[in-house]
Short mmCIF file of C-alpha atoms in Angstrom, two decimals:
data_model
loop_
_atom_site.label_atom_id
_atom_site.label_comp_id
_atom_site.label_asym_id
_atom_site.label_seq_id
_atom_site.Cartn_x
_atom_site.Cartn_y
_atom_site.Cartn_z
CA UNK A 109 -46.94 55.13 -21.48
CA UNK A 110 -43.78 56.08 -19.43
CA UNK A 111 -44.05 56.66 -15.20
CA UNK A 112 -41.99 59.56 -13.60
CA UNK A 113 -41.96 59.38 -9.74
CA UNK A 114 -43.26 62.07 -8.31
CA UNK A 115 -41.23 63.10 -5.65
CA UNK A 116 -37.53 62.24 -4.50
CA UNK A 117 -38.65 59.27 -1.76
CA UNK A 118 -40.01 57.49 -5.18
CA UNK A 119 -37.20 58.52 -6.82
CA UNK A 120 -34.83 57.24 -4.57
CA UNK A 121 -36.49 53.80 -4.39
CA UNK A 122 -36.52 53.01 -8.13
CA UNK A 123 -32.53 54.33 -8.28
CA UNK A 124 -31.86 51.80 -5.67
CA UNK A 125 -33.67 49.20 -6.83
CA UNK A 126 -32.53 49.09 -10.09
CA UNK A 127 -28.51 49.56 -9.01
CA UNK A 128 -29.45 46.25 -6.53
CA UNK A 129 -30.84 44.36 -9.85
CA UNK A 130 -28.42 45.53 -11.84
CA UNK A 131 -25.45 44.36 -9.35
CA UNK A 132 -26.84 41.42 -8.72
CA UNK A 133 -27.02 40.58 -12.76
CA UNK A 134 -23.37 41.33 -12.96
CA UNK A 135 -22.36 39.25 -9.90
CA UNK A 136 -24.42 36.05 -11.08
CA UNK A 137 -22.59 36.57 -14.88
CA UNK A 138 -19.21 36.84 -12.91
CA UNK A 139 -20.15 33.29 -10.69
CA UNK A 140 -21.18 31.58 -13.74
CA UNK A 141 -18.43 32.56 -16.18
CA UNK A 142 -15.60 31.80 -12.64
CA UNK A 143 -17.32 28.36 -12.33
CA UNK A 144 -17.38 27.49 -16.38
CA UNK A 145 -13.35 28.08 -16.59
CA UNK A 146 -12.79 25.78 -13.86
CA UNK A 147 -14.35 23.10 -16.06
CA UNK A 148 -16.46 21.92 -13.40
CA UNK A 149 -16.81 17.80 -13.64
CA UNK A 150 -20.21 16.12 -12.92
CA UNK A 151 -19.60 12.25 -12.42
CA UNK A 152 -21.76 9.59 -13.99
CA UNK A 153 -21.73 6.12 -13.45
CA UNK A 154 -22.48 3.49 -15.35
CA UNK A 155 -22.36 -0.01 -14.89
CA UNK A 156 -21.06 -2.76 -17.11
CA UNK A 157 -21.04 -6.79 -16.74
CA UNK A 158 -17.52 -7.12 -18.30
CA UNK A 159 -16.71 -11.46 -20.04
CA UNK A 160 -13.98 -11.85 -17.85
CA UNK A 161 -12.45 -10.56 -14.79
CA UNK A 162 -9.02 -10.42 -14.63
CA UNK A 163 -7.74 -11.50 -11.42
CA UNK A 164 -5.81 -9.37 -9.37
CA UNK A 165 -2.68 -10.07 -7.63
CA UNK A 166 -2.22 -12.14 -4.37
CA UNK A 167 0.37 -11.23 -2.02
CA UNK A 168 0.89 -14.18 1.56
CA UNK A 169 2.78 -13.24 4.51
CA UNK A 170 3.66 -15.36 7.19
CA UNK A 171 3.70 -13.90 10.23
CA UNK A 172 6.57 -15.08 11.52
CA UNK A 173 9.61 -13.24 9.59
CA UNK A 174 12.55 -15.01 10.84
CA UNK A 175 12.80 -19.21 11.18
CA UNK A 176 13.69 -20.07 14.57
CA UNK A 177 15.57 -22.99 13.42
CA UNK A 178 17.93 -20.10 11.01
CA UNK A 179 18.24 -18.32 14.52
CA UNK A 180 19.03 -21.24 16.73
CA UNK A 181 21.43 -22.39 14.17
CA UNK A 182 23.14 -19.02 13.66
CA UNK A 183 23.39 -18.65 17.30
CA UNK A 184 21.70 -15.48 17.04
CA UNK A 185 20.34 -13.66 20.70
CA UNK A 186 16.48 -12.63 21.09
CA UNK A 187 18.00 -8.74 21.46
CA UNK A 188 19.86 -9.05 17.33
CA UNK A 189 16.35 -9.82 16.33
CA UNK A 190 14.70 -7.82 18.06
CA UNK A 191 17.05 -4.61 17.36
CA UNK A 192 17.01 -6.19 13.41
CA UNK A 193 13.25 -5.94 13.24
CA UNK A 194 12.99 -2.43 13.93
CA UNK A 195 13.92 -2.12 10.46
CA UNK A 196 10.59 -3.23 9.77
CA UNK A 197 8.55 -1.15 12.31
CA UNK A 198 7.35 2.29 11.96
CA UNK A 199 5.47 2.56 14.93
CA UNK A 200 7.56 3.32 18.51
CA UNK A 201 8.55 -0.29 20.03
CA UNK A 202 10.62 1.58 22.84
CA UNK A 203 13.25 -1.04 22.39
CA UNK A 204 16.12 1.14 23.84
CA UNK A 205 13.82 0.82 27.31
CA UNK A 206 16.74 -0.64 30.26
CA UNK A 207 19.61 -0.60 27.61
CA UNK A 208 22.54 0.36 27.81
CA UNK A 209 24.70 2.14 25.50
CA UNK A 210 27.67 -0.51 25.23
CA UNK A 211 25.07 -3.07 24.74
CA UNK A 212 23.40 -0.80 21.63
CA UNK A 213 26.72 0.13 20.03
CA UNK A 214 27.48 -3.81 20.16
CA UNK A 215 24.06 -4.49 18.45
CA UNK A 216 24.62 -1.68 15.46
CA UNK A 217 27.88 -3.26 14.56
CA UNK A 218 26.61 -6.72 14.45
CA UNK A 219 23.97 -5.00 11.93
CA UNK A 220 26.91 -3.25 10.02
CA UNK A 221 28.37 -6.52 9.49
CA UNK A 222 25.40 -8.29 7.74
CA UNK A 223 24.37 -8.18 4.57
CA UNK A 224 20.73 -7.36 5.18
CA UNK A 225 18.66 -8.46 2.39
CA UNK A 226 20.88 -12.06 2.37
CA UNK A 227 19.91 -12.11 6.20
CA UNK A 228 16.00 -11.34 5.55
CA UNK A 229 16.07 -13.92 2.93
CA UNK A 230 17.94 -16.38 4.32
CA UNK A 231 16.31 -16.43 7.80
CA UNK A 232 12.49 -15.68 6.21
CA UNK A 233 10.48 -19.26 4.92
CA UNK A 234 10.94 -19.81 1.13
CA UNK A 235 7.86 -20.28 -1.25
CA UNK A 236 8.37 -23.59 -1.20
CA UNK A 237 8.21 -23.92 2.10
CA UNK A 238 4.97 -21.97 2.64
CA UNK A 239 3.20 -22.53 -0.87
CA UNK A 240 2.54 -26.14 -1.06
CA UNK A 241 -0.17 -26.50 -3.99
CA UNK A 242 -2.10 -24.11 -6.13
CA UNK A 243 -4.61 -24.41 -8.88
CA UNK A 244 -6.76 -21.58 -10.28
CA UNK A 245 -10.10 -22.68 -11.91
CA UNK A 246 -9.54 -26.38 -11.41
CA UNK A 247 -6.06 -25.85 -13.27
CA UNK A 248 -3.19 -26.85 -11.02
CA UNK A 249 -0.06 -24.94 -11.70
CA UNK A 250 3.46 -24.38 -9.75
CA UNK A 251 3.19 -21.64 -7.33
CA UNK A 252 6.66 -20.82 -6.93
CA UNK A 253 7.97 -20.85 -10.25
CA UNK A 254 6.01 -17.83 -11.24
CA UNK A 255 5.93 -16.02 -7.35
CA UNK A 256 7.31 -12.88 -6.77
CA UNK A 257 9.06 -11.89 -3.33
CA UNK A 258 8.17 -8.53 -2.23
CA UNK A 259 9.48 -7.21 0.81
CA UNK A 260 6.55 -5.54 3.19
CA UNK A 261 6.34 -4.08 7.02
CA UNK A 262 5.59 -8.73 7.42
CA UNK A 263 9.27 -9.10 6.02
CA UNK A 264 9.84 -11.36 3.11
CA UNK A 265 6.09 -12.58 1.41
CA UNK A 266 5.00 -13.77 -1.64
CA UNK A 267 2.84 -12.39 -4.64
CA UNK A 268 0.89 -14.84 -6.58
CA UNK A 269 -0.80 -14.21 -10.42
CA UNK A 270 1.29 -11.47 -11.86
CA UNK A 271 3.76 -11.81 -14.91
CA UNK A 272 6.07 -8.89 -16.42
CA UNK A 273 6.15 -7.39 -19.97
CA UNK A 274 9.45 -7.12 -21.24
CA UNK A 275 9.19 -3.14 -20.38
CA UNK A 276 8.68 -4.46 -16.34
CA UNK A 277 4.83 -3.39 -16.40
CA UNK A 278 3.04 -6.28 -14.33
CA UNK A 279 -0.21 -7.97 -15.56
CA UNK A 280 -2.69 -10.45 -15.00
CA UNK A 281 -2.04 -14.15 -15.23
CA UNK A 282 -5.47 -15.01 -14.48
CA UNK A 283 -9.05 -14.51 -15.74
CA UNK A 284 -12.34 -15.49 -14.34
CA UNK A 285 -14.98 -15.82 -16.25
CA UNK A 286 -17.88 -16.89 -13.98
CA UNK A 287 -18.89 -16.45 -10.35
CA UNK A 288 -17.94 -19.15 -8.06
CA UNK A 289 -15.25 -20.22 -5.24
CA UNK A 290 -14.30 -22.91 -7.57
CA UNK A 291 -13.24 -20.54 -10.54
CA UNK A 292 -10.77 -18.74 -8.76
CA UNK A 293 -7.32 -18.86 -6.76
CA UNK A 294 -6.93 -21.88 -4.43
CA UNK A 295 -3.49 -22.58 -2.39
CA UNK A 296 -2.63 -24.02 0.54
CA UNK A 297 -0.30 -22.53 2.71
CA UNK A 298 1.87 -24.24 5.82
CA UNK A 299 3.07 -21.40 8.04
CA UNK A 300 5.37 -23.54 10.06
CA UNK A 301 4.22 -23.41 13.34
CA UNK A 302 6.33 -25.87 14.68
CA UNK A 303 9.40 -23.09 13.25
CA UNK A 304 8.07 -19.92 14.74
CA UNK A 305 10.35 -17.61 18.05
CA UNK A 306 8.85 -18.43 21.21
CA UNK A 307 9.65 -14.72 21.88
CA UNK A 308 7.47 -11.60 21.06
CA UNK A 309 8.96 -9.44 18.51
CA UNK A 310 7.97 -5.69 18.36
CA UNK A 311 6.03 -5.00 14.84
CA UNK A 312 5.24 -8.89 14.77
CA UNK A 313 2.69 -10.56 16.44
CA UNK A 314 2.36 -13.66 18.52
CA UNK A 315 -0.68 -14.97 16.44
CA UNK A 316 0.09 -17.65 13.62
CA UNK A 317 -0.77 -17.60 10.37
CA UNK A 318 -0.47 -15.82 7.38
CA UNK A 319 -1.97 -12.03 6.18
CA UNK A 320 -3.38 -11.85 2.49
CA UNK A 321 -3.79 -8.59 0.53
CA UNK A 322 -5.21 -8.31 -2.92
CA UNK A 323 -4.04 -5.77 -5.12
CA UNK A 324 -3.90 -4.98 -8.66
CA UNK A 325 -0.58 -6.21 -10.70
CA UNK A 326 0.94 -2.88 -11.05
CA UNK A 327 0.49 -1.69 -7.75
CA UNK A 328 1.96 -1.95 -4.69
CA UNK A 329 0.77 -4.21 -2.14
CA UNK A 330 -1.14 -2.59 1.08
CA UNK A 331 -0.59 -6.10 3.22
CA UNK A 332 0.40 -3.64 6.26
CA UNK A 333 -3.14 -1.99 6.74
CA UNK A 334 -5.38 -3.89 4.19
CA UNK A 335 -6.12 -7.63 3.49
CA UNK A 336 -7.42 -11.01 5.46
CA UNK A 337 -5.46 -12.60 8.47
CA UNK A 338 -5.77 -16.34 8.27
CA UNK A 339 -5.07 -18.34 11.15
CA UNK A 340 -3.51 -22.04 10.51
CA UNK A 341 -6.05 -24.66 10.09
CA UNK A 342 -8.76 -23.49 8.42
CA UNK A 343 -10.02 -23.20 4.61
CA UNK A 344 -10.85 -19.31 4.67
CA UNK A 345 -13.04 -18.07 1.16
CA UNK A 346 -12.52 -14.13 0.14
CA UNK A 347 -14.95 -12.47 -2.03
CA UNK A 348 -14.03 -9.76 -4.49
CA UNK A 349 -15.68 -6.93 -5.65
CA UNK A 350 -13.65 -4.85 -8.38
CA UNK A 351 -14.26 -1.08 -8.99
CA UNK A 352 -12.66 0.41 -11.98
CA UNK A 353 -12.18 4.40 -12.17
CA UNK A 354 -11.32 6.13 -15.49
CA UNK A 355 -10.30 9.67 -14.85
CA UNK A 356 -11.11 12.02 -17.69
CA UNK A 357 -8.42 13.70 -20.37
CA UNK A 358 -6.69 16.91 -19.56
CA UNK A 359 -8.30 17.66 -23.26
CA UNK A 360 -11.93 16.26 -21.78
CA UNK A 361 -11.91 19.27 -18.84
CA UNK A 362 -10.41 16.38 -16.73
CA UNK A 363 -8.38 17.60 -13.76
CA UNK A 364 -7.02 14.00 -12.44
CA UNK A 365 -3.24 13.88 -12.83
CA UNK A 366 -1.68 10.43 -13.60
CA UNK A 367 2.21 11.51 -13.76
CA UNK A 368 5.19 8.91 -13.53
CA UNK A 369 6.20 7.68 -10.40
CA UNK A 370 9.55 6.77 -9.65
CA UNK A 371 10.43 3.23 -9.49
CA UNK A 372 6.90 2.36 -10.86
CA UNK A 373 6.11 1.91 -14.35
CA UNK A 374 2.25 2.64 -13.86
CA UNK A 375 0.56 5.39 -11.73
CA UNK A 376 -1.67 4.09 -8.83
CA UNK A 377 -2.63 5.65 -5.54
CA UNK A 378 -0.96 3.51 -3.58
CA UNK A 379 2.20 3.59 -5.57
CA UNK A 380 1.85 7.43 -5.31
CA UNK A 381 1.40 7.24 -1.30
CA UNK A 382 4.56 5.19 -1.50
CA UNK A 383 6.41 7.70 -2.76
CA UNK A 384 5.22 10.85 -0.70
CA UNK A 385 6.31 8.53 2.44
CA UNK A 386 9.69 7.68 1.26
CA UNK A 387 10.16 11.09 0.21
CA UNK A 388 9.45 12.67 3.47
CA UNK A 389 11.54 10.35 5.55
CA UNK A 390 14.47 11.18 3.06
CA UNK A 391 13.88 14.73 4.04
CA UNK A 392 13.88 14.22 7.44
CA UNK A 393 16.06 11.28 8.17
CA UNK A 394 18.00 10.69 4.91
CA UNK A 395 17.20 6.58 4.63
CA UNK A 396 14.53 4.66 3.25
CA UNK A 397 13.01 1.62 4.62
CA UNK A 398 13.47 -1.33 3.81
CA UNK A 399 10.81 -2.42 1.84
CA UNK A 400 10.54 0.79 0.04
CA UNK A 401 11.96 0.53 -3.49
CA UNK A 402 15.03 2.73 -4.36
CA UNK A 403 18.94 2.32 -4.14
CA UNK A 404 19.17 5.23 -1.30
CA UNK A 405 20.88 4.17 1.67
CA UNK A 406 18.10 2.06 4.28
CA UNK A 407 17.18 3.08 7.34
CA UNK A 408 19.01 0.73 10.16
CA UNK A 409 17.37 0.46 13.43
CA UNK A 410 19.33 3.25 14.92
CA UNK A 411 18.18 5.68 12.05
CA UNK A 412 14.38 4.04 12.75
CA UNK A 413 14.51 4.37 16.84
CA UNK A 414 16.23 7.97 16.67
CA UNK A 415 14.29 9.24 13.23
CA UNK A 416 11.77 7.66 11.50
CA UNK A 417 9.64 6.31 14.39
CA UNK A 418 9.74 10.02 16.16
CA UNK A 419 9.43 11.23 13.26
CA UNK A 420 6.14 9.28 12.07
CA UNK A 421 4.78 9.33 15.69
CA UNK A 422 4.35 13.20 15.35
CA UNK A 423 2.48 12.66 12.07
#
């Protein structure tokens, strides 16, 4: 049996009301349909006790980046390191403070005349001399013959348990297979403190010791703002806890984007931060640091104390 309002107040209600459910059907088939062609991604984790771990890599710095017996011997002043190490340092070290400008011009041509990475090499601490002994899972092995150097914000350091493919991708040397602080990495490190500048230098420190990072093979060390300081003297353990992410396929409604990096044959984060940074100081200052990779022309101190430091101070 069918109802017919009455009169025009009924009238009007049941006109309104069934515009409101009507609208409000369309407007919930128009959010659902928006949100399924986003391919919306739930995440779901699952845990696995992998066989083996493989170990990831191990980069040392020493904190000291320049010998004092190199500088002594080279009769270099306090100022040419200083003004050298600005090269290394990001951060505002208002070296130009009570300078003058003769004394700064003199300074930039001593740096035009040196072949920097010799310098940073020659007047940094070899392996040998920091590495003395290393054995991984009771197996003792030659640290240096398989080290890489890798030039960070700490100068010259050293990365330990990595090997290259013939295509350049890096991989682990090492697997653990069990929990304990005698199945892993063990090396002991002299940081020379006999050798270090009895003079504070700006990005530096004055502490001794050395800085550890642990990173994966491909990737580029984050020694700068990650990893344990280790001061000389001491037997220091690090625990590990490894978290694997596997991004979905663009063909699985996956919307993470692994794309090729320059100067790295695998994507990473960090690799990709890497290359945002060096590509905005390009932009603005038309260098690259140091220890970035690349063959563009590097930033000297002058480019870093007029530049890059503003620059990254307004960041």
């Amino acid at each position: 049996m069918a109802y017919h309002a009455s009169n025009t107040p009924e009238k009007i209600f049941w006109i309104s009301a069934c515009t409101i459910g009507f609208g409000l059907l369309v407007s919930q088939i128009f959010l659902l349909l928006s949100r399924y062609s986003t391919h919306p991604i739930n995440t779901i984790v699952t845990r696995h006790y992998a066989d083996e771990l493989s170990f990831p890599a191990v980069t040392l710095c020493n904190f000291n980046s320049f010998k004092a017996s190199y500088i002594a011997a080279n009769n270099i002043t306090e100022s040419q390191v200083r003004y050298f190490r600005e090269m290394f340092n990001v951060v505002p070290s208002y070296f130009k403070l009570n300078r003058s400008q003769a004394e700064v011009q003199q300074l930039d041509a001593w740096i035009d005349s040196l072949d920097i990475m010799q310098f940073v090499t020659d007047a940094a601490f070899t392996c040998e001399e920091t590495i003395r002994f290393c054995q991984f899972s009771g197996e003792v092995f030659d640290c240096c013959a398989e080290a890489l150097p890798v030039l960070t914000g700490h100068g010259l350091c050293w990365t330990l348990g990595v090997r290259t493919h013939s295509n350049g991708t890096r991989y682990s040397r090492f697997a653990q297979y069990f929990q304990s602080s005698d199945a892993g990495l063990s090396a002991w490190v002299n940081v020379h403190s006999e050798d270090y500048t009895d003079f504070y230098i700006p990005g530096s420190t004055q502490d001794q010791g050395i800085r550890i990072n642990f990173h994966l093979p491909h990737s580029p060390t984050t020694v700068d703002t990650d990893g344990y300081a280790v001061p000389p003297g001491v037997h220091t353990y690090a625990y590990l806890d490894v978290t694997k992410y596997i991004s979905l396929r663009s063909d699985n409604w996956g919307d993470c984007v692994n794309f090729p990096l320059p100067h790295y044959n695998v994507y990473s984060y960090e690799a990709c931060v890497n290359n945002i940074i060096a590509s905005e100081i390009w932009d603005q200052c038309h260098c690259r640091l140091i220890f970035q990779l690349g063959d563009t022309p590097t930033c000297k101190p002058k480019d870093m104390i007029t530049c890059v430091q503003p620059f990254a101070s307004d960041q």
